[in-house]
Coordinates of C-alpha atoms in Angstrom, one line a residue:
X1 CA -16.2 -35.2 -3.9
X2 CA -14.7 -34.2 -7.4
X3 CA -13.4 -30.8 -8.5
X4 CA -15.1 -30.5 -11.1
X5 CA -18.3 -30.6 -9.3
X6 CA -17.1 -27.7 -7.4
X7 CA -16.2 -25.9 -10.6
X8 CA -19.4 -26.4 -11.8
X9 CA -21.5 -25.7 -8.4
X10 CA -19.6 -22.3 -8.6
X11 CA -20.7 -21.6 -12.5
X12 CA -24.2 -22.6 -12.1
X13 CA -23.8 -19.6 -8.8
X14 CA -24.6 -22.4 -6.0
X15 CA -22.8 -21.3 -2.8
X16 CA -20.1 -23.9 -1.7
X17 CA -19.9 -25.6 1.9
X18 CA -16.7 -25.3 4.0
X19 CA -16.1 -29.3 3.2
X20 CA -16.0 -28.2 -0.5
X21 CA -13.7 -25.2 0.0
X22 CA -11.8 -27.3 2.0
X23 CA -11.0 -30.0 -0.4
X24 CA -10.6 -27.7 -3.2
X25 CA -8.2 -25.2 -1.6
X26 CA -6.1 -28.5 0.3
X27 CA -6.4 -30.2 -3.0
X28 CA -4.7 -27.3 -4.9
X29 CA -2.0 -26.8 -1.9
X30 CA -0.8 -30.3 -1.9
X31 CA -0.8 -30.9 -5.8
X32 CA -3.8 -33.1 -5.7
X33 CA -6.3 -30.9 -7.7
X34 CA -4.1 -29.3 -10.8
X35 CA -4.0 -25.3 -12.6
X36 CA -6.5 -26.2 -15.6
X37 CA -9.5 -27.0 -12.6
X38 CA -8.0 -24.1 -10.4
X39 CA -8.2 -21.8 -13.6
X40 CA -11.9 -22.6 -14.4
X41 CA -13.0 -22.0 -10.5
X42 CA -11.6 -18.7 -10.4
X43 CA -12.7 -17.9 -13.7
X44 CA -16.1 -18.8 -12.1
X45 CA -15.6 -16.6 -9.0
X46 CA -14.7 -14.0 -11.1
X47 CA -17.9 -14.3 -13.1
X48 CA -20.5 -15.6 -10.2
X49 CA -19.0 -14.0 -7.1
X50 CA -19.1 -15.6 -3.9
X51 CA -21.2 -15.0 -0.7
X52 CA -20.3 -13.4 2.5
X53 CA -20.0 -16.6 4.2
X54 CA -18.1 -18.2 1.3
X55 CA -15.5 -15.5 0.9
X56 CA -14.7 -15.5 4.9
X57 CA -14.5 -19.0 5.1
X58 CA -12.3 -19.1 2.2
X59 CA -10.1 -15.8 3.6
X60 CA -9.1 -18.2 6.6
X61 CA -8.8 -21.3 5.0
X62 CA -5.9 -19.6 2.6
X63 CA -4.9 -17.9 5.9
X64 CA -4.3 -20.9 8.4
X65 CA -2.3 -22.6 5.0
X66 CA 0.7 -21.2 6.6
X67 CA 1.9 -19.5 9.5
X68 CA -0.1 -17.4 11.8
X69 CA 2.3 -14.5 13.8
X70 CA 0.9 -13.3 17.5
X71 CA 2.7 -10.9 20.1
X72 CA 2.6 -12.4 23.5
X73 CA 5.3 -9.9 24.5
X74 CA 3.8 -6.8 23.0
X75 CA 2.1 -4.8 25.2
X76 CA 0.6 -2.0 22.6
X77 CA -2.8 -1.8 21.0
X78 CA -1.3 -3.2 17.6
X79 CA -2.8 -1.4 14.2
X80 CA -1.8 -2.9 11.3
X81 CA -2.1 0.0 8.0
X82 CA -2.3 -1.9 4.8
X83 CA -2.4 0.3 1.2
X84 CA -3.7 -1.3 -2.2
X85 CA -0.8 0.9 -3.6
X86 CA -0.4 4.1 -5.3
X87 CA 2.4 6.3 -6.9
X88 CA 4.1 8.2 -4.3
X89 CA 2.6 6.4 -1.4
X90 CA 5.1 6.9 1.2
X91 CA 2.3 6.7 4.4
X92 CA 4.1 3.7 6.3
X93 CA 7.2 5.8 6.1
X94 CA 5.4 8.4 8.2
X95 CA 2.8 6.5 10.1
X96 CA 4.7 4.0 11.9
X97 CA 6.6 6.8 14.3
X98 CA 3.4 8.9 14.8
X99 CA 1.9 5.5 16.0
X100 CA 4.6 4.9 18.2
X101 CA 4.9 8.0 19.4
X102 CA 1.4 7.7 20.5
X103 CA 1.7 4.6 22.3
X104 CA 0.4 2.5 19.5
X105 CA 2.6 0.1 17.8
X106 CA 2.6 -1.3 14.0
X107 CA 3.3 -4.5 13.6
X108 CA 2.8 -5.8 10.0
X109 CA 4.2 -7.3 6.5
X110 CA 4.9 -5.4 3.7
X111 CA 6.5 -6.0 0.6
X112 CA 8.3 -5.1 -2.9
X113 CA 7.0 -3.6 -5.3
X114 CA 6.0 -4.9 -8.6
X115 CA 4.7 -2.0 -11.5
X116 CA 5.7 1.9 -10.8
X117 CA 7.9 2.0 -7.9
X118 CA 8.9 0.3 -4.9
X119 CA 7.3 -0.9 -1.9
X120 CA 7.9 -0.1 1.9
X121 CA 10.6 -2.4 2.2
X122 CA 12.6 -1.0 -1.4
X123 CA 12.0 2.4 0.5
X124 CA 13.5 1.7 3.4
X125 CA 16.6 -0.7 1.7
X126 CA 17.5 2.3 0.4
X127 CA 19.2 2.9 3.6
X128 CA 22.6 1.3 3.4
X129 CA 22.8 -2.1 5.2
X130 CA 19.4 -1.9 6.4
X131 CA 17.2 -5.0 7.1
X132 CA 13.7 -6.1 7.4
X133 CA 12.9 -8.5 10.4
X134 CA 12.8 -11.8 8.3
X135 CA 11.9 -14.0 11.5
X136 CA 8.5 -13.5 14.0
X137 CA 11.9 -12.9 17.1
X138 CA 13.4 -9.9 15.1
X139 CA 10.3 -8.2 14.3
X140 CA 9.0 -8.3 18.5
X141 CA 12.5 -7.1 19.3
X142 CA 12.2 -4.1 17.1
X143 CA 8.8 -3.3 17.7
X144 CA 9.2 -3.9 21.5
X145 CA 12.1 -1.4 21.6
X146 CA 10.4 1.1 18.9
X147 CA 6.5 0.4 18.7
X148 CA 7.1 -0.5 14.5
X149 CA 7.8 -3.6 13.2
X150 CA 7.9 -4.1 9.7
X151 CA 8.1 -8.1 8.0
X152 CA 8.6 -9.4 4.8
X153 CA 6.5 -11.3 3.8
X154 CA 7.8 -14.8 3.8
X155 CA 7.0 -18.3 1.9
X156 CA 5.4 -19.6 5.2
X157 CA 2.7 -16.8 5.9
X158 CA -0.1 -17.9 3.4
X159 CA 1.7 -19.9 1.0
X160 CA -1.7 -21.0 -1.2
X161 CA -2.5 -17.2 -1.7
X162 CA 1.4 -17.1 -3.9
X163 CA 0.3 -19.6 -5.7
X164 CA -3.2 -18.6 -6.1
X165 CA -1.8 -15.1 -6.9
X166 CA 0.6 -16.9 -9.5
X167 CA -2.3 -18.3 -11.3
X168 CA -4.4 -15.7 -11.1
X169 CA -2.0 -13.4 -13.0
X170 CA -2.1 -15.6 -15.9
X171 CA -5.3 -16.3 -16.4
X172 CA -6.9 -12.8 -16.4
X173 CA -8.7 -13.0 -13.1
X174 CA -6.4 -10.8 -11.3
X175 CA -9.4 -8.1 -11.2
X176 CA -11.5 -10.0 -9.4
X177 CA -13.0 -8.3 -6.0
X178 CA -13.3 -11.3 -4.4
X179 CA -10.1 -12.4 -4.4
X180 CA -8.6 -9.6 -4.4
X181 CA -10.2 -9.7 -1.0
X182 CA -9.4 -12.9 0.0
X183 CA -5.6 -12.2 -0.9
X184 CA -5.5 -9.2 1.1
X185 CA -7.1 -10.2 4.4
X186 CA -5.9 -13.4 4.5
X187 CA -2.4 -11.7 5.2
X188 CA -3.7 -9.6 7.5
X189 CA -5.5 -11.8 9.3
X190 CA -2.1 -13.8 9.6
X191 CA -0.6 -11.4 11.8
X192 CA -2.2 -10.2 15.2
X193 CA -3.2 -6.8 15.5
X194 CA -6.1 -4.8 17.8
X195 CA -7.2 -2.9 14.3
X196 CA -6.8 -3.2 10.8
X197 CA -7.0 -0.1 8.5
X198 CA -7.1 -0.4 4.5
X199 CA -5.9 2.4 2.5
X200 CA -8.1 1.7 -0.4
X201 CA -6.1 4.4 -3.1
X202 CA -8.9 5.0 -6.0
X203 CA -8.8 6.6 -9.3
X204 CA -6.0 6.9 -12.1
X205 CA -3.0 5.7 -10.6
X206 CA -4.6 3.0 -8.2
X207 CA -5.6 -0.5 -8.9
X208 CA -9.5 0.7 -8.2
X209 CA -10.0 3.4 -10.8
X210 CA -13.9 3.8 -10.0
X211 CA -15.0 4.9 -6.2
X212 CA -17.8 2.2 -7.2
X213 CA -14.9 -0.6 -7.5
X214 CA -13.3 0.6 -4.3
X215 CA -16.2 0.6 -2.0
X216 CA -16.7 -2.7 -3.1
X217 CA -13.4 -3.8 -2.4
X218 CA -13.8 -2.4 0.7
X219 CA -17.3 -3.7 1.7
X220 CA -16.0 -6.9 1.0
X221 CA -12.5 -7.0 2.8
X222 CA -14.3 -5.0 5.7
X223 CA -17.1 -7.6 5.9
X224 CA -14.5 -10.4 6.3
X225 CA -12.3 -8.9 9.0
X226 CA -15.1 -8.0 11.1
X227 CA -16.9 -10.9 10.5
X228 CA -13.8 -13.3 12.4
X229 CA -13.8 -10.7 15.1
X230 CA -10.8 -8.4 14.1
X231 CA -12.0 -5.0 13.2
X232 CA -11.6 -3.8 10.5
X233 CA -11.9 0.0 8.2
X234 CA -11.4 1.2 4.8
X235 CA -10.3 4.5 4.3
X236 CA -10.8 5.4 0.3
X237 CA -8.2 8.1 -0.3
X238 CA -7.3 9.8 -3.7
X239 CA -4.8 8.4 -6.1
X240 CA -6.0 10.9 -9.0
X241 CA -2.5 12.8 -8.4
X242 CA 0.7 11.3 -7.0
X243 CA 0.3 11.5 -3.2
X244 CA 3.0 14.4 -2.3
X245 CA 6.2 15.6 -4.5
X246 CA 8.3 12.8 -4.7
X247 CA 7.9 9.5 -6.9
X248 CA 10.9 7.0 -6.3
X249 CA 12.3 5.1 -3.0
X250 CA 15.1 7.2 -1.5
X251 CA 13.7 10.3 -2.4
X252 CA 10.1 9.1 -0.6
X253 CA 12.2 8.6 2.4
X254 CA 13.5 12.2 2.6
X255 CA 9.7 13.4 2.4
X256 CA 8.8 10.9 5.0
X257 CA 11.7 12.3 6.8
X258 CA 10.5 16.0 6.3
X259 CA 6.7 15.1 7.3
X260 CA 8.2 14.1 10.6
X261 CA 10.2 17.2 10.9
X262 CA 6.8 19.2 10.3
X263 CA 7.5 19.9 6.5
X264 CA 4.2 18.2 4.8
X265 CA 2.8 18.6 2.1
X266 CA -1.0 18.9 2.1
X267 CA -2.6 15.7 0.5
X268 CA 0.1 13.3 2.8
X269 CA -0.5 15.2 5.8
X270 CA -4.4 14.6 5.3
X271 CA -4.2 11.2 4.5
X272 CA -1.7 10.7 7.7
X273 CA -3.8 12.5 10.3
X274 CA -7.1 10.6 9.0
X275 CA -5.5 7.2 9.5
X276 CA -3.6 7.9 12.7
X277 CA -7.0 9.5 14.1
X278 CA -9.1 6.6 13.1
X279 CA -6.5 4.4 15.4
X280 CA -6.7 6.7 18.6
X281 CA -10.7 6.7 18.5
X282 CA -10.8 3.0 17.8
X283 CA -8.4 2.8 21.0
X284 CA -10.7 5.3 22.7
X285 CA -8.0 8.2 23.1
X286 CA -10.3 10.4 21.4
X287 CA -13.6 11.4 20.3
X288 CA -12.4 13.9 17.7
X289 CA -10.5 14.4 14.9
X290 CA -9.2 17.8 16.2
X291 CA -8.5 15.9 19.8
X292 CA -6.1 14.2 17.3
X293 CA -4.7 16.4 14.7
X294 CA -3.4 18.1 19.0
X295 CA -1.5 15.3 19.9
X296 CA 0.1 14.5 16.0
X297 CA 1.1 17.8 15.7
X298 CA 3.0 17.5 19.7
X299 CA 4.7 14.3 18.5
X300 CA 5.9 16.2 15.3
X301 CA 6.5 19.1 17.0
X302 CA 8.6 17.5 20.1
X303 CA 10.9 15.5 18.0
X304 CA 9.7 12.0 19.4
X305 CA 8.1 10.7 16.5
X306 CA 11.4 11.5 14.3
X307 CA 13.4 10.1 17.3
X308 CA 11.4 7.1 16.9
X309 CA 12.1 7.0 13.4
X310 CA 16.2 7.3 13.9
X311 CA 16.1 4.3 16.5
X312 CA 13.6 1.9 14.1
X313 CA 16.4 2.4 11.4
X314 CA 19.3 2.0 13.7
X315 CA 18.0 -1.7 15.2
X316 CA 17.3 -2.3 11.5
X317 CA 21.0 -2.0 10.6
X318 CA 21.0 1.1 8.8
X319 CA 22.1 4.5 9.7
X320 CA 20.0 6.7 11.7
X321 CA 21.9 9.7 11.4
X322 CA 20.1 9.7 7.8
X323 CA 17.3 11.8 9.2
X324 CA 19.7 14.4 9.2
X325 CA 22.0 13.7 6.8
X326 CA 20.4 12.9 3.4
X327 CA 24.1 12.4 1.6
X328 CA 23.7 8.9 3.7
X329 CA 21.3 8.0 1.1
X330 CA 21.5 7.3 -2.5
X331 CA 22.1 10.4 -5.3
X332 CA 21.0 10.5 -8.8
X333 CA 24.2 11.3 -11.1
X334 CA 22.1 14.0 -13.0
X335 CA 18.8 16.0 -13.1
X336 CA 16.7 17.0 -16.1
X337 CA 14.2 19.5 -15.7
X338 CA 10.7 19.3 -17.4
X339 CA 8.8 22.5 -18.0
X340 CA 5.3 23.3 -19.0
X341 CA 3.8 23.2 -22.5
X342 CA 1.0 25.5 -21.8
X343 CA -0.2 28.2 -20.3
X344 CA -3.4 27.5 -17.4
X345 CA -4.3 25.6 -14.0
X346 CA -3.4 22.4 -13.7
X347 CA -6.5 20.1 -14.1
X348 CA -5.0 16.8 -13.7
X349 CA -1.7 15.1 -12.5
X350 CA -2.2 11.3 -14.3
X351 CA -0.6 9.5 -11.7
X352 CA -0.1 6.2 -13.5
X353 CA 1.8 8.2 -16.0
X354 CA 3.5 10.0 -13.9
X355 CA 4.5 6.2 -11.9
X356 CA 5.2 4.5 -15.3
X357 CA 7.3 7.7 -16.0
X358 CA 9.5 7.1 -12.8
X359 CA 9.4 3.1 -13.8
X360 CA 11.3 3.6 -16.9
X361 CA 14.9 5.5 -15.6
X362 CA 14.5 2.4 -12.8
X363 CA 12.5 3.5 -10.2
X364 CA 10.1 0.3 -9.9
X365 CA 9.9 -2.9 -11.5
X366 CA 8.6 -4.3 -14.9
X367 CA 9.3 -7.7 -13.7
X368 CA 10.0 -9.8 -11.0
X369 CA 13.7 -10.0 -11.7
X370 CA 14.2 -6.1 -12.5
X371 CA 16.1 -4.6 -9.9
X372 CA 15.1 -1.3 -8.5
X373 CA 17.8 1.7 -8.7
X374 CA 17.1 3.7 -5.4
X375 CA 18.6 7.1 -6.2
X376 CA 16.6 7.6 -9.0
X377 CA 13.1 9.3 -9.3
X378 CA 10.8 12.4 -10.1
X379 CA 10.2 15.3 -7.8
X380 CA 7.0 17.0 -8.9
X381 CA 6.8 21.1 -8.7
X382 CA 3.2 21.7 -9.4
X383 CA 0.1 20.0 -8.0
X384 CA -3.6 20.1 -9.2
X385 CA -5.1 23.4 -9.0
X386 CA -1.4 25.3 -9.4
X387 CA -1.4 27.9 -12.0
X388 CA 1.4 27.5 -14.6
X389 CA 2.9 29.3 -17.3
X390 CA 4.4 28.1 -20.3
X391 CA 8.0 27.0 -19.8
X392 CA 7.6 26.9 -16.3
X393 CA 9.3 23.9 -13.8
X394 CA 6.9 21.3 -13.4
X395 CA 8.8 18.3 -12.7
X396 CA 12.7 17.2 -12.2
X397 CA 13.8 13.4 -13.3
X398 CA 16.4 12.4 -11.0
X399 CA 18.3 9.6 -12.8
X400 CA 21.5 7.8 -13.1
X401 CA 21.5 6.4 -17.1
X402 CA 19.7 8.5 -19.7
X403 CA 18.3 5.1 -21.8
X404 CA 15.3 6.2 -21.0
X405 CA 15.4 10.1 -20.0
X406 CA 13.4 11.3 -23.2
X407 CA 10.5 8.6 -23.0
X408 CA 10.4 9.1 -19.2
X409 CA 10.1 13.4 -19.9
X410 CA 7.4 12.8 -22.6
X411 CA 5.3 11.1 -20.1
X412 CA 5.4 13.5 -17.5
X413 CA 4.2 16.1 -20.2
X414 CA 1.2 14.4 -20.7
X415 CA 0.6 13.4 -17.7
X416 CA 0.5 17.0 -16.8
X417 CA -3.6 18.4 -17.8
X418 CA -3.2 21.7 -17.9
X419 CA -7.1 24.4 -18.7
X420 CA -7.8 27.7 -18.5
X421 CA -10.0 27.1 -15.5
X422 CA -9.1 27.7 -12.1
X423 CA -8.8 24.1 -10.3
X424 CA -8.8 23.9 -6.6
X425 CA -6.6 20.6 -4.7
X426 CA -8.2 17.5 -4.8
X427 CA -10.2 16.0 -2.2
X428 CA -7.8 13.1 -0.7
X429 CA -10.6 11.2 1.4
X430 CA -13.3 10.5 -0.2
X431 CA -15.1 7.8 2.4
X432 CA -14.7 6.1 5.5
X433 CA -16.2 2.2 5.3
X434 CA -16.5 0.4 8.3

């Protein structure tokens, strides 16, 4: 068996056997089979596609490359939220409690950002002295005692998707829906958990920017999870405006906060209840989504999902006290205010702008090595379909050096559509795919 059989197997749109994935994907792990004939077969995937069979059997084989996590000690119906990234996506923040609260339990991997802000853990690290499980013990400890668990991801879970991911982001294939599956699920499926949900974000500040795109992805990462026996559903969710009012890492925390306290704002609180209902029926709590909009709004409403909150940061090394104390956290030195340019209804919110905006005073990462300034970020004061008048408040940069200030306030002009007709809020989910 050669590789460049494979590679051309895959061009001429053959569908590959499990010994030829094998020996392509061990090849490629152990140094065997180099980039140039890695390159060319996922410049052919991205070209030719791969079947249903192909793509699971490929899923696992990058999965089993590297550790696979179970819970023997975890008594909970495990759900395991991942997001394809947004600006403003502060959901795990909120979720995990509400889970817990519920008698469900998270127990999953997350990451750093890379592009307009931070990830989950940069979120949370904005908490002084607070620390991710790093090791399969610490995360069962936490989440046996709290019902989250949150891991970093680690270079023993699914070490041939990081250097398949490497590759892939220099030689333009990075787009592809297919491995952009793979990558995804093979994570997931590294981890136990009773359900998987994907919080596909579409539109302009999401990876997807079609709904045609995204159901794809979906179809695909859906088909692959169930098709191993884990189930598996996509929830395709908005990302045509930043999700809620604040773009950065500690300020995302203090929303997160506030949601728990019963302070929401509309499109996170949709997004929330949708993904915490789809868990409960899955677990066969409830049949609908009012049944489970009752018992959210108890947790929120009783203090226990906040409480929950306060005792997952304290076992994490942080502070709890933060989720009443927000001087705990990180402050910006200064604020700028940005006001409108027109007179209207706000059309549009271009969230990529608006996350590219918070990027530049150092609220996400350009590169790998750029290190994220937590106190800084952009607080947004109107929303799609909010009527504003010229020189009104739409936007406050909170930053600590000004380098950047003017470029950063441009943007959030422009990103800011304002017409003369009346808009109403967008729709946040847009389809369920399971």
């Amino acid at each position: 068996m050669r590789a460049v059989d494979i590679i051309d197997k895959k061009k001429k749109r053959q569908e590959l056997t499990k010994e030829e994935i094998d020996f392509l994907l061990e090849g490629y792990l152990a140094g065997i089979i180099p980039d140039y004939q890695m390159s060319a077969f996922l410049m052919a995937v991205y070209f030719n596609n791969m079947t249903k069979e192909e793509l699971t059997y490929f899923t696992l084989k990058m999965r089993n490359s590297g550790d696979i996590i179970t819970f023997d000690k975890l008594d909970y119906y495990l759900v395991d939220k991942h997001s394809t990234g947004g600006v403003g996506d502060k959901v795990t923040v909120v979720l995990g409690p509400i889970l817990a609260a519920l008698g469900m339990a998270t127990a999953k991997l997350s990451g750093k950002g890379l592009g307009h802000t931070g990830g989950t853990i940069d979120k949370f690290e904005s908490i002084e002295n607070f620390k991710f499980s790093l090791a399969k013990e610490e995360l069962v400890e936490v989440a046996g005692k709290t019902g989250v668990g949150l891991m970093g991801y680690s270079d023993n879970i699914v070490p041939l998707d990081k250097k398949i991911y490497a590759l892939r982001d220099v030689t333009a294939t990075v787009d592809s829906i297919p491995l952009i599956a793979s990558s995804i699920m093979s994570k997931k499926l590294a981890i136990q958990s009773d359900l998987i949900i994907l919080d596909v974000k579409v539109g302009d500040g999401a990876f997807m920017k079609t709904i045609e795109d995204a159901r794809e992805l979906s179809r695909r990462m859906v088909e692959i999870g169930n098709s191993v026996g884990r189930k598996t559903i996509a929830v395709l969710t908005n990302m045509d405006e930043p999700l809620g009012y604040n773009i950065g890492n500690a300020n995302e925390i203090i929303e997160g906060i506030e949601a728990l306290k019963g302070h929401w704002s509309a499109d996170l609180k949709e997004v929330v209840y949708e993904i915490v209902y789809i868990a409960l029926k899955h677990k066969g709590e409830v049949e609908t989504f009012e049944e489970a909009s009752e018992k959210i709004d108890e947790v929120i409403k009783n203090g226990k999902a906040l409480e929950i909150l306060k005792d997952f940061i304290d076992l994490s090394g942080g502070d709890g006290q933060v989720v009443n104390n927000y001087k705990l956290l990180p402050e910006p030195k200064s604020i700028i205010e940005v006001y409108s340019t027109k007179d209207g209804f706000v059309e549009k919110i271009k969230a990529e702008e608006i996350g590219k905006a918070a990027m530049v005073i150092g609220a996400g990462r350009a590169t790998k090595e750029d290190e994220i300034d937590h106190a800084v970020g952009i607080l947004l004061k109107k929303k799609v379909g909010d009527l504003v008048k010229k020189g009104d408040l739409i936007a406050e940069i909170h930053y600590n050096d000004d380098k950047n200030i003017e470029q950063s306030r441009a943007m959030i002009i422009d990103a800011y559509v304002v017409g003369s007709k009346e808009q109403k809020g967008i729709k946040n989910i847009l389809e369920i795919i399971e």
